[in-house]
XYZ file of C-alpha atoms in Angstrom:
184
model
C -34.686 -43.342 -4.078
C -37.583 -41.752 -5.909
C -40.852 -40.652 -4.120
C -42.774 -43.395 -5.977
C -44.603 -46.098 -4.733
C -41.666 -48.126 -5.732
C -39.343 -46.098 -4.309
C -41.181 -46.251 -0.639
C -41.376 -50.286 -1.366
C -36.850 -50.489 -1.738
C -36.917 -47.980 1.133
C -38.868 -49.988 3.411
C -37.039 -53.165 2.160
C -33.408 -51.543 3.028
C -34.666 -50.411 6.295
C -35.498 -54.161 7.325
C -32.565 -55.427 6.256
C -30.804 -52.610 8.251
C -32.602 -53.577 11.057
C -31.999 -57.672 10.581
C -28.694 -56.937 9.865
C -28.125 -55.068 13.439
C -29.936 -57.600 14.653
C -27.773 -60.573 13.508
C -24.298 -58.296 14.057
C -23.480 -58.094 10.571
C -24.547 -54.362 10.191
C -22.650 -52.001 7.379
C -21.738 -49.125 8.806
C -20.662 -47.787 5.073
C -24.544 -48.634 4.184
C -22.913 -49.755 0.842
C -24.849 -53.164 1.490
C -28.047 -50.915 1.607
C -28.012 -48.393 -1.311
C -31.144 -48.254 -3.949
C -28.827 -50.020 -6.590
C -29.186 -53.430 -4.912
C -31.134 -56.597 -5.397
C -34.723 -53.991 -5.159
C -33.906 -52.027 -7.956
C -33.300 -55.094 -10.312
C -36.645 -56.807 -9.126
C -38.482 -53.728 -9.926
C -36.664 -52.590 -13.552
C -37.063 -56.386 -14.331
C -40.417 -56.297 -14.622
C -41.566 -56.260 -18.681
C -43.900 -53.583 -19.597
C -46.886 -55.099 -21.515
C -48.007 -52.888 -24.618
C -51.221 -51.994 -24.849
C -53.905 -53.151 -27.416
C -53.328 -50.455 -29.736
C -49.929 -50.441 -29.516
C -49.958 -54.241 -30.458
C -52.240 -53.637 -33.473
C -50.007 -50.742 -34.713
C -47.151 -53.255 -34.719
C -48.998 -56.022 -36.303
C -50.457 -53.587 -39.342
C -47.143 -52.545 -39.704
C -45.505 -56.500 -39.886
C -48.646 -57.414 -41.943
C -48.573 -54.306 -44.664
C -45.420 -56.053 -46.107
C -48.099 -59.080 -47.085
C -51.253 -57.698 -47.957
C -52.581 -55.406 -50.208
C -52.795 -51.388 -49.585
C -56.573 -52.068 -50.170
C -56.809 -54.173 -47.366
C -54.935 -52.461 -45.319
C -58.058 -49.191 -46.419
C -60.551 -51.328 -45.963
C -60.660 -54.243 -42.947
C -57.495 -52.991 -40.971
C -58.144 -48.739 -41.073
C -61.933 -49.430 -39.381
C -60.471 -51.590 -36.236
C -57.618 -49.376 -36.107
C -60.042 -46.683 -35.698
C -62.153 -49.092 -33.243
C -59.386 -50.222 -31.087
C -58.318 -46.284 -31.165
C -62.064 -45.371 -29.072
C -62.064 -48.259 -26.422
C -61.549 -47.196 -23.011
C -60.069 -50.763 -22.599
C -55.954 -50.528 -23.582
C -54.603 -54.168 -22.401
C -54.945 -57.563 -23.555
C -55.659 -58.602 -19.674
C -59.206 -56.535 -20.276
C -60.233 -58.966 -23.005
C -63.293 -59.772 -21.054
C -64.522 -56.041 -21.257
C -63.468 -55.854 -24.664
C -65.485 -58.924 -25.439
C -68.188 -57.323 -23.930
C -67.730 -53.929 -25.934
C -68.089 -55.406 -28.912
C -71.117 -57.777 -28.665
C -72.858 -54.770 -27.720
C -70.849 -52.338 -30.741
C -70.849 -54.953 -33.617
C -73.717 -56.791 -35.620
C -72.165 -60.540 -35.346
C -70.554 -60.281 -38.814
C -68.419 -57.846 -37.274
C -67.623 -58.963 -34.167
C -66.525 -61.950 -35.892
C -63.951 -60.252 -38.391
C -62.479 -58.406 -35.168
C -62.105 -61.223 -33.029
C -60.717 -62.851 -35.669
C -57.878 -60.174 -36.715
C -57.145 -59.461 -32.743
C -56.851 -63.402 -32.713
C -54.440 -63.156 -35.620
C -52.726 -60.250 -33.775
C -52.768 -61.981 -30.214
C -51.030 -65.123 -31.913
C -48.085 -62.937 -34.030
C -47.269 -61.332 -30.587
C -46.995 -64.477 -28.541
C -44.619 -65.748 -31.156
C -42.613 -62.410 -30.634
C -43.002 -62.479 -27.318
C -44.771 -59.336 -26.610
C -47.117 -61.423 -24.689
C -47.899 -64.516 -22.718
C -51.084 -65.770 -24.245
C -53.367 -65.515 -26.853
C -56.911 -64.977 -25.664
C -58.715 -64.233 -28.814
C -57.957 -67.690 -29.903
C -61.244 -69.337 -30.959
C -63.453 -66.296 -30.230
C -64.474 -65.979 -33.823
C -65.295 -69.426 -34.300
C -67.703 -69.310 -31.596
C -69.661 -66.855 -33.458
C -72.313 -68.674 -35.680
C -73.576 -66.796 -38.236
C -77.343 -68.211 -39.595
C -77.145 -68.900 -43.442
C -79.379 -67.048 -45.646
C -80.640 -68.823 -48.466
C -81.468 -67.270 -51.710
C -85.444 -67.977 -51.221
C -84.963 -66.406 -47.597
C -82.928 -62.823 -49.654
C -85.866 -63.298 -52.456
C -88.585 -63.008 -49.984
C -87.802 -59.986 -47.968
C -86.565 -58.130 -50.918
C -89.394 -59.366 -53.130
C -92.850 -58.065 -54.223
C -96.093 -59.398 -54.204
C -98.022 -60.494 -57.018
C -100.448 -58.232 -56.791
C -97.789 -55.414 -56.250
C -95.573 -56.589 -59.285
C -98.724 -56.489 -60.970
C -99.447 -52.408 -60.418
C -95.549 -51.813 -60.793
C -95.747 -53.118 -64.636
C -99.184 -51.840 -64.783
C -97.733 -48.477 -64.251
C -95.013 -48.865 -66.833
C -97.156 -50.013 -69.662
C -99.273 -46.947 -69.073
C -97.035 -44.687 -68.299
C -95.955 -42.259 -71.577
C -92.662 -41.652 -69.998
C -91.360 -45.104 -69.039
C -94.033 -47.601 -71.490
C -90.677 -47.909 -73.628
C -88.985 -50.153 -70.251
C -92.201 -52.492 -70.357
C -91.240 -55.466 -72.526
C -94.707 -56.059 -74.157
C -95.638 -52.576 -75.219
């Protein structure tokens, strides 16, 4: 047995049975009934290892590049690669944290494309598998984004009267630029 804490867990196991075996008279003196390949080794090999976050994205950018264009691959799959690549968070149990991370990293916009791609990549991997549960699923949605309206865009970007005024003002009396001013 390794010096793991594993290995101390099948030789502490073994030693009780050992000792409820004397106990009960039906000790092996061959200790065949007792060696690390037993029932402990199985119960502690059987145990799936869960790939990490980024290791699930890789996999899903590489099942999804066969459907979608190199372009988007460039430009909405590259920047949460690179995202997922700088959180301290690596498993799907820490979606809480990762939550977390990226209210406080994204403008809502964004938050809402990545929770909906990790979503997307949460549900491909419980259909392989890979894991037990999706729990992305509806965090985008719960993002509401407010609705500009044009007059809302036209007022912050917009000038005043008075300062429209000066701006043609300027053109029309300008020798360099009175060519641009319609009514010259």
């Amino acid at each position: 047995m390794k010096d793991t804490p594993e290995g101390w867990k099948a030789a502490e196991m073994a030693a009780s049975q050992i000792e409820l075996d004397i106990l009960s008279g039906n000790f092996d003196p061959t200790l065949a009934k007792y060696k690390s390949n037993s029932k402990v080794k199985s119960v502690v090999d059987s145990t799936p290892r869960v790939p990490t976050i980024q290791e699930l994205w890789k996999d899903y950018v590489k099942y999804r590049s066969k459907v979608v264009k190199k372009s988007t691959l460039r430009k909405q799959f590259q920047p949460i690669t690179n995202y997922l690549g700088k959180l301290p968070y690596k498993h799907v149990e820490d979606h809480i944290k990762i939550q977390d991370r990226v209210w406080n990293d994204k403008t809502p916009q964004g938050a809402k494309r990545l929770f909906t791609q990790l979503s997307a990549m949460c549900k491909w991997a419980v259909s392989r598998g890979l894991i037990s549960e999706n729990p992305f699923e509806g965090k985008a949605s719960e993002i509401k984004l407010s609705k500009s309206t044009d007059s809302d865009e036209m007022d912050v970007n917009s000038f005043t009267v008075e300062e429209r005024g000066k701006s043609i003002a300027a053109f029309s009396s300008s020798c360099y630029y009175k060519s641009l001013h319609p009514m010259h």
